[in-house]
Amino acid sequence: MKITIVGGGYVGLVSGACFAKTGHDVTIVDVDSSKVGMINSKKPPIYEKGLEEILNETAGKNLCASTGYDSVADSDVSMICVGTPQGEDGSANLAYIKQAASSIGKELKKSLGYRVVAVKSTVPPGTTENFVRPEVLRASGKSVDDIGFAMNPEFLREGIAVFDFMNPDRIVVGSDTEKAGEIIEKLYSCINGDVIHTKTTAAEMIKYTSNAFLATKISFSNEIGNICKALGVDVYEVMKGVGMDHRISPYFLNAGAGFGGSCFPKDVSAIASIAEGMGLDPVLLKSVLKINDAQPLRIVEILENRAGSLKNKKITVLGLAFKDNTDDIRDSRSTPVIGALLSRGAHVSAYDPMASGSMKKIYPEIEYCNSPSDALRDSDGCLVMTEWPEFSELDKEFSLMKSQIVIEGRRILSVEDREGICW
């Protein structure tokens, strides 16, 4: 099948590359010409395990990138994968969705035959039906007999997104007609996964609910972790026992510095905003966000209790990405921690295998080092914020510190005499 992916960001690029790997003819549309050039040159603009290998295999063959929408008219499916950033009021900003729908509709004026427009971006329930569909039909001058609409949410974990795409827990297909749903399902014919057919609004809500529930598990674990620390109980022992209950499962029960990334914070905020807009009070969801906002600052409080005033002290931050195996710093727990350290007059040295360049755009004034040793040398304290595997191997490097105060936001270290945020 011929597919146009609108949006060459994280979701669009990974999805487009994986669709090409399974044999489809894919065009990725993005306004960023430098990103388009990189994709066409087989160079991924983001780091994702396995992505470069797929681009080497498909780019220039059945995968290309463009700044124009010309491919839409001949595509069986046009898939919207643009961002839905969080607005000031916590709601999802749909400006890029509207722009994509309008541009797709204009190109579909030229199309012959039945076409499907699918949304893969995370959007509030009702967006596909009440926002995308009327905009595409208006811009194209066509009817629902000519264009079908679908919602096909993604469930990709950064760092292993290619694996997740190829080995999905489920494939959710929300559609306004059976015909449109069958075409979207056909896209995944080479991938093993249970297909769930729903209405578009249900598919949109499945995505929000999944992220909100996982975020809730994390904040719940952190709340329990804070209590366990006060009681002198090992929260990891507690959660190991809890997670063995098949009704709960062991996943997302690791207490620590909280969740970040491009999905959980904005999606929980968006669904809470939707609820409030309908006159409901989403107490649990607001608590999930409140706990998550406060959690990383606890590590700074623990550091102050151990080291005293942080003014003019050198504090090392190991890990800047919101999780390992990515260079993504969106809503990284390191960001508020660095801000808190600087506000207390500390001098911050930082190390991350991939994310230093990204964090430098936010905090250009701190010292970025090329190794953990360089970052730790003569430091008065160390905060470990990301679970990079290489950090688990650190040992003698901590002896380079002036004062060996080591506090973890993720349970990754094997060195003795370290303290955890929740243990």
Coordinates of C-alpha atoms in Angstrom, one line a residue:
M1 CA 0.0 0.0 0.0
K2 CA 1.0 3.6 -0.4
I3 CA 1.2 5.6 2.8
T4 CA 1.9 9.3 3.5
I5 CA 3.0 10.0 7.1
V6 CA 2.4 13.6 8.0
G7 CA 5.0 14.5 10.7
G8 CA 8.5 13.2 10.8
G9 CA 8.9 13.4 14.5
Y10 CA 9.4 10.5 16.9
V11 CA 6.1 8.7 16.2
G12 CA 6.0 9.5 12.5
L13 CA 9.5 8.6 11.7
V14 CA 9.5 5.3 13.6
S15 CA 6.1 4.3 12.2
G16 CA 7.0 5.3 8.7
A17 CA 10.3 3.4 8.8
C18 CA 8.6 0.3 10.2
F19 CA 5.8 0.4 7.7
A20 CA 8.4 0.6 4.9
K21 CA 10.3 -2.3 6.4
T22 CA 7.1 -4.4 6.2
G23 CA 6.9 -3.6 2.4
H24 CA 4.7 -0.5 2.1
D25 CA 5.6 2.5 0.0
V26 CA 6.0 5.3 2.5
T27 CA 6.5 9.1 2.1
I28 CA 7.2 11.1 5.3
V29 CA 6.1 14.7 5.1
D30 CA 7.8 17.3 7.5
V31 CA 8.2 21.0 7.4
D32 CA 11.8 20.8 8.6
S33 CA 13.9 20.5 5.4
S34 CA 17.0 19.5 7.4
K35 CA 15.2 16.6 8.9
V36 CA 13.9 15.6 5.5
G37 CA 17.4 15.7 4.1
M38 CA 18.7 13.5 6.9
I39 CA 16.0 10.9 6.4
N40 CA 16.7 10.8 2.7
S41 CA 20.4 10.4 3.5
K42 CA 19.6 7.5 5.7
K43 CA 20.6 9.4 8.8
P44 CA 18.0 9.3 11.6
P45 CA 17.4 12.8 13.2
I46 CA 16.7 11.1 16.5
Y47 CA 18.3 8.1 18.3
E48 CA 16.2 5.0 18.4
K49 CA 17.6 1.5 18.6
G50 CA 17.3 -0.2 15.2
L51 CA 16.1 2.9 13.3
E52 CA 19.3 3.6 11.4
E53 CA 19.4 0.0 10.2
I54 CA 15.9 0.3 8.8
L55 CA 16.6 3.6 7.1
N56 CA 19.7 2.1 5.5
E57 CA 17.5 -0.7 4.2
T58 CA 14.5 1.4 2.9
A59 CA 15.5 5.0 2.3
G60 CA 15.8 5.7 -1.4
K61 CA 13.8 2.6 -2.2
N62 CA 10.3 2.4 -0.7
L63 CA 10.8 5.2 1.9
C64 CA 11.4 8.9 1.2
A65 CA 10.8 12.2 2.9
S66 CA 9.5 15.5 1.5
T67 CA 8.4 18.9 2.6
G68 CA 5.4 18.8 0.3
Y69 CA 2.1 17.0 0.4
D70 CA 2.2 15.8 -3.3
S71 CA 2.2 12.1 -2.3
V72 CA -1.2 12.4 -0.5
A73 CA -3.3 12.2 -3.6
D74 CA -2.0 8.8 -4.6
S75 CA -1.7 7.4 -1.1
D76 CA -4.2 4.7 0.1
V77 CA -3.7 6.1 3.6
S78 CA -2.6 9.5 4.9
M79 CA -1.6 9.2 8.5
I80 CA -1.4 12.3 10.8
C81 CA 1.5 12.0 13.3
V82 CA 2.1 15.6 14.3
G83 CA 2.6 16.8 17.8
T84 CA -0.2 17.8 20.2
P85 CA 1.7 19.9 22.8
Q86 CA 0.3 20.9 26.1
G87 CA -1.4 24.3 26.2
E88 CA -1.1 26.7 29.1
D89 CA -4.4 25.4 30.5
G90 CA -3.2 21.8 30.3
S91 CA -5.3 20.9 27.3
A92 CA -4.0 19.5 24.1
N93 CA -3.1 22.1 21.4
L94 CA -4.6 20.9 18.1
A95 CA -3.1 23.5 15.9
Y96 CA -0.8 21.1 14.1
I97 CA -3.7 18.6 13.7
K98 CA -5.8 21.2 12.0
Q99 CA -3.0 22.3 9.7
A100 CA -2.3 18.7 8.7
A101 CA -6.0 17.9 8.1
S102 CA -6.4 21.0 5.9
S103 CA -3.2 20.3 3.9
I104 CA -4.3 16.6 3.4
G105 CA -7.7 17.7 2.3
K106 CA -6.4 20.1 -0.4
E107 CA -4.3 17.4 -1.9
L108 CA -7.2 14.9 -1.9
K109 CA -9.0 17.1 -4.3
K110 CA -6.8 15.5 -6.9
S111 CA -7.3 11.9 -5.8
L112 CA -9.2 9.2 -7.7
G113 CA -10.7 6.4 -5.7
Y114 CA -11.3 5.8 -2.1
R115 CA -8.8 7.1 0.4
V116 CA -8.4 6.9 4.2
V117 CA -7.2 9.6 6.6
A118 CA -6.0 8.2 9.9
V119 CA -4.8 9.9 13.1
K120 CA -2.0 8.4 15.0
S121 CA -1.3 11.5 17.2
T122 CA -2.6 11.4 20.7
V123 CA -5.8 13.5 20.6
P124 CA -8.8 14.2 22.8
P125 CA -11.8 11.9 22.2
G126 CA -13.9 13.3 19.4
T127 CA -11.0 15.0 17.5
T128 CA -11.0 12.6 14.5
E129 CA -14.8 12.7 14.2
N130 CA -15.5 16.4 15.0
F131 CA -12.3 18.1 14.0
V132 CA -10.3 16.1 11.4
R133 CA -13.1 14.7 9.3
P134 CA -15.0 18.0 8.7
E135 CA -11.7 19.8 8.0
V136 CA -10.5 17.2 5.4
L137 CA -13.9 17.1 3.8
R138 CA -14.2 20.9 3.6
A139 CA -10.7 21.3 2.1
S140 CA -11.1 18.4 -0.4
G141 CA -14.7 19.1 -1.4
K142 CA -15.4 15.4 -1.2
S143 CA -17.8 13.3 0.8
V144 CA -17.5 10.4 3.3
D145 CA -18.2 8.1 0.3
D146 CA -14.8 9.1 -1.0
I147 CA -12.8 9.4 2.2
G148 CA -12.8 7.2 5.3
F149 CA -11.5 8.2 8.7
A150 CA -9.7 6.3 11.4
M151 CA -7.8 6.6 14.7
N152 CA -4.9 4.3 15.1
P153 CA -3.0 5.2 18.3
E154 CA 0.6 4.3 18.9
F155 CA 2.0 2.5 22.0
L156 CA 5.7 3.0 21.5
R157 CA 8.2 3.1 24.3
E158 CA 11.2 5.3 23.5
G159 CA 14.4 3.4 23.3
I160 CA 12.6 0.2 22.1
A161 CA 10.0 1.7 19.8
V162 CA 11.0 -0.3 16.7
F163 CA 10.6 -3.5 18.7
D164 CA 7.3 -2.3 20.1
F165 CA 6.0 -1.5 16.6
M166 CA 7.0 -4.9 15.3
N167 CA 5.7 -6.8 18.4
P168 CA 2.6 -4.9 19.6
D169 CA 0.5 -6.0 22.6
R170 CA -2.5 -4.9 20.5
I171 CA -3.3 -2.9 17.4
V172 CA -6.2 -0.5 18.0
V173 CA -8.2 0.5 15.0
G174 CA -10.9 3.1 15.5
S175 CA -12.9 3.9 12.4
D176 CA -16.1 5.6 11.2
T177 CA -16.8 2.8 8.7
E178 CA -16.0 -0.9 8.4
K179 CA -14.3 -0.2 5.1
A180 CA -11.9 2.3 6.6
G181 CA -11.1 0.0 9.5
E182 CA -10.3 -2.9 7.2
I183 CA -7.8 -0.8 5.2
I184 CA -6.0 0.3 8.4
E185 CA -5.9 -3.3 9.6
K186 CA -4.4 -4.3 6.3
L187 CA -1.4 -2.0 6.9
Y188 CA -0.5 -4.4 9.7
S189 CA -1.0 -7.7 7.8
C190 CA 2.7 -8.6 8.2
I191 CA 2.8 -7.9 12.0
N192 CA 1.5 -10.3 14.6
G193 CA -0.8 -8.6 17.1
D194 CA -4.4 -8.7 18.3
V195 CA -6.5 -6.2 16.4
I196 CA -9.2 -4.3 18.3
H197 CA -11.8 -2.5 16.2
T198 CA -13.6 0.4 17.9
K199 CA -15.2 3.7 17.1
T200 CA -12.7 6.5 16.7
T201 CA -13.6 8.1 20.0
A202 CA -13.0 4.9 21.9
A203 CA -9.6 4.5 20.2
E204 CA -8.7 8.0 21.2
M205 CA -9.8 7.3 24.8
I206 CA -7.9 4.0 24.9
K207 CA -4.6 5.9 24.3
Y208 CA -5.3 8.5 27.0
T209 CA -6.5 5.9 29.5
S210 CA -3.4 3.7 28.9
N211 CA -1.0 6.5 29.6
A212 CA -3.0 7.8 32.5
F213 CA -3.1 4.4 34.2
L214 CA 0.6 3.8 33.7
A215 CA 1.4 7.3 35.1
T216 CA -0.8 6.5 38.0
K217 CA 1.1 3.3 38.8
I218 CA 4.3 5.3 38.8
S219 CA 3.0 8.1 41.1
F220 CA 1.4 5.5 43.4
S221 CA 4.7 3.7 43.6
N222 CA 6.5 6.9 44.4
E223 CA 4.0 7.7 47.2
I224 CA 4.5 4.3 48.7
G225 CA 8.3 4.7 48.3
N226 CA 8.3 7.9 50.2
I227 CA 6.3 6.2 53.0
C228 CA 8.7 3.2 53.0
K229 CA 11.7 5.4 53.2
A230 CA 10.3 7.1 56.3
L231 CA 9.6 3.7 57.8
G232 CA 13.0 2.3 56.9
V233 CA 11.4 -0.3 54.6
D234 CA 12.9 -1.3 51.2
V235 CA 10.2 -0.2 48.7
Y236 CA 11.7 -2.5 46.0
E237 CA 11.2 -5.5 48.3
V238 CA 7.6 -4.3 48.8
M239 CA 6.9 -3.8 45.2
K240 CA 8.4 -7.1 44.2
G241 CA 5.9 -8.8 46.4
V242 CA 3.0 -6.6 45.2
G243 CA 3.9 -7.1 41.6
M244 CA 3.7 -10.8 41.8
D245 CA -0.1 -10.5 42.1
H246 CA -1.3 -11.2 38.5
R247 CA -4.0 -8.5 38.9
I248 CA -1.3 -5.8 39.4
S249 CA 1.8 -7.0 37.4
P250 CA 5.4 -5.9 38.2
Y251 CA 5.6 -3.2 35.5
F252 CA 5.8 0.5 36.3
L253 CA 6.1 -0.2 40.0
N254 CA 9.7 1.1 40.4
A255 CA 9.7 4.0 42.8
G256 CA 12.0 6.9 41.9
A257 CA 12.1 10.4 40.6
G258 CA 8.9 10.2 38.6
F259 CA 7.8 10.0 35.0
G260 CA 8.7 12.3 32.1
G261 CA 8.9 12.1 28.3
S262 CA 6.7 13.4 25.6
C263 CA 3.5 11.4 26.6
F264 CA 2.7 10.8 30.2
P265 CA 2.8 14.4 31.6
K266 CA 0.9 16.0 28.8
D267 CA -1.6 13.2 28.3
V268 CA -2.6 13.0 32.0
S269 CA -2.9 16.8 32.0
A270 CA -5.0 16.7 28.8
I271 CA -7.5 14.1 30.1
A272 CA -7.8 16.0 33.4
S273 CA -8.5 19.2 31.4
I274 CA -11.2 17.4 29.4
A275 CA -12.8 16.2 32.6
E276 CA -12.8 19.7 34.1
G277 CA -14.2 21.1 30.9
M278 CA -17.2 18.8 31.4
G279 CA -17.7 19.9 35.0
L280 CA -16.0 16.9 36.6
D281 CA -13.2 17.0 39.2
P282 CA -10.5 14.5 38.3
V283 CA -9.1 14.3 41.8
L284 CA -7.0 11.2 41.1
L285 CA -5.4 12.4 37.9
K286 CA -4.6 15.8 39.4
S287 CA -2.9 14.0 42.3
V288 CA -0.9 11.9 39.9
L289 CA 0.5 15.1 38.4
K290 CA 1.0 16.8 41.8
I291 CA 3.0 13.8 43.1
N292 CA 5.1 13.7 40.0
D293 CA 5.9 17.4 40.0
A294 CA 7.0 17.2 43.7
Q295 CA 9.0 13.9 43.5
P296 CA 12.2 15.0 41.8
L297 CA 12.6 17.9 44.2
R298 CA 12.7 15.5 47.1
I299 CA 16.2 14.4 45.9
V300 CA 17.4 18.0 46.2
E301 CA 16.0 18.1 49.8
I302 CA 17.8 14.9 50.7
L303 CA 21.0 16.3 49.3
E304 CA 20.6 19.5 51.4
N305 CA 20.0 17.4 54.5
R306 CA 23.3 15.5 53.8
A307 CA 25.5 18.3 52.4
G308 CA 24.1 21.4 54.0
S309 CA 23.8 24.6 52.0
L310 CA 24.5 24.1 48.3
K311 CA 25.7 27.6 47.7
N312 CA 29.0 27.5 45.7
K313 CA 29.2 23.7 46.0
K314 CA 29.8 21.5 42.9
I315 CA 26.9 19.1 42.4
T316 CA 27.1 16.4 39.7
V317 CA 24.0 15.3 37.8
L318 CA 24.4 11.9 36.0
G319 CA 21.7 11.4 33.4
L320 CA 19.8 14.1 31.5
A321 CA 17.5 12.2 29.2
F322 CA 14.1 11.3 30.7
K323 CA 15.0 7.6 30.4
D324 CA 17.9 5.5 29.1
N325 CA 18.5 4.7 25.4
T326 CA 17.2 8.0 24.2
D327 CA 18.4 11.6 23.7
D328 CA 14.9 12.9 24.6
I329 CA 14.8 15.4 27.5
R330 CA 11.1 16.3 27.2
D331 CA 9.8 16.6 30.8
S332 CA 13.0 15.0 32.0
R333 CA 13.2 14.8 35.8
S334 CA 16.7 16.3 35.6
T335 CA 15.3 19.6 34.3
P336 CA 13.6 20.7 37.5
V337 CA 16.4 19.2 39.6
I338 CA 19.0 21.3 37.8
G339 CA 16.8 24.4 38.1
A340 CA 16.5 23.8 41.9
L341 CA 20.3 23.3 42.2
L342 CA 21.0 26.5 40.4
S343 CA 18.5 28.5 42.4
R344 CA 20.3 27.4 45.5
G345 CA 23.6 28.7 44.1
A346 CA 25.2 25.4 43.3
H347 CA 27.7 24.8 40.4
V348 CA 26.3 22.0 38.3
S349 CA 28.4 19.5 36.3
A350 CA 26.5 17.0 34.2
Y351 CA 27.0 13.9 32.1
D352 CA 24.7 11.9 29.8
P353 CA 25.7 9.6 27.0
M354 CA 23.3 11.2 24.5
A355 CA 21.3 14.1 25.8
S356 CA 23.9 16.8 26.7
G357 CA 23.3 18.7 23.5
S358 CA 19.6 18.9 24.1
M359 CA 19.9 20.0 27.7
K360 CA 22.4 22.6 26.8
K361 CA 19.6 24.5 25.0
I362 CA 17.8 24.8 28.3
Y363 CA 20.8 25.2 30.7
P364 CA 23.7 26.6 28.7
E365 CA 25.4 27.8 31.9
I366 CA 26.2 24.4 33.5
E367 CA 29.2 22.3 32.8
Y368 CA 28.7 19.4 30.4
C369 CA 31.4 16.7 30.7
N370 CA 32.5 13.9 28.4
S371 CA 32.6 11.2 31.1
P372 CA 31.2 10.4 34.5
S373 CA 34.8 10.8 35.9
D374 CA 35.1 14.3 34.6
A375 CA 31.7 15.2 36.0
L376 CA 32.4 13.7 39.5
R377 CA 35.9 15.1 40.0
D378 CA 36.0 17.3 43.1
S379 CA 32.2 17.2 43.4
D380 CA 30.4 17.8 46.7
G381 CA 27.5 15.6 45.8
C382 CA 26.1 13.5 43.0
L383 CA 22.5 12.9 41.9
V384 CA 21.8 10.0 39.5
M385 CA 18.7 10.8 37.5
T386 CA 18.6 8.4 34.5
E387 CA 18.9 4.6 34.6
W388 CA 21.7 4.4 32.0
P389 CA 23.2 0.8 32.2
E390 CA 26.8 2.2 32.3
F391 CA 26.0 4.0 35.6
S392 CA 25.6 0.6 37.2
E393 CA 29.3 -0.1 36.5
L394 CA 30.5 3.0 38.2
D395 CA 32.6 2.4 41.4
K396 CA 36.1 4.0 41.8
E397 CA 34.8 7.0 39.9
F398 CA 33.0 8.2 43.0
S399 CA 36.3 8.3 44.9
L400 CA 37.1 11.3 42.7
M401 CA 34.5 13.3 44.6
K402 CA 35.5 15.8 47.3
S403 CA 32.6 14.5 49.4
Q404 CA 31.1 11.1 48.5
I405 CA 27.4 11.9 48.8
V406 CA 25.6 9.9 46.2
I407 CA 21.8 10.0 45.9
E408 CA 19.8 8.0 43.3
G409 CA 16.6 9.0 41.6
R410 CA 16.7 5.6 39.8
R411 CA 17.9 2.4 41.5
I412 CA 20.8 1.6 39.1
L413 CA 24.0 1.9 41.2
S414 CA 25.9 -1.0 42.6
V415 CA 28.4 1.1 44.6
E416 CA 28.0 1.1 48.4
D417 CA 27.1 4.1 50.5
R418 CA 24.6 5.5 48.2
E419 CA 21.1 6.7 49.2
G420 CA 17.9 6.5 47.2
I421 CA 15.1 9.0 46.8
C422 CA 12.7 6.4 48.1
W423 CA 15.0 3.9 49.8

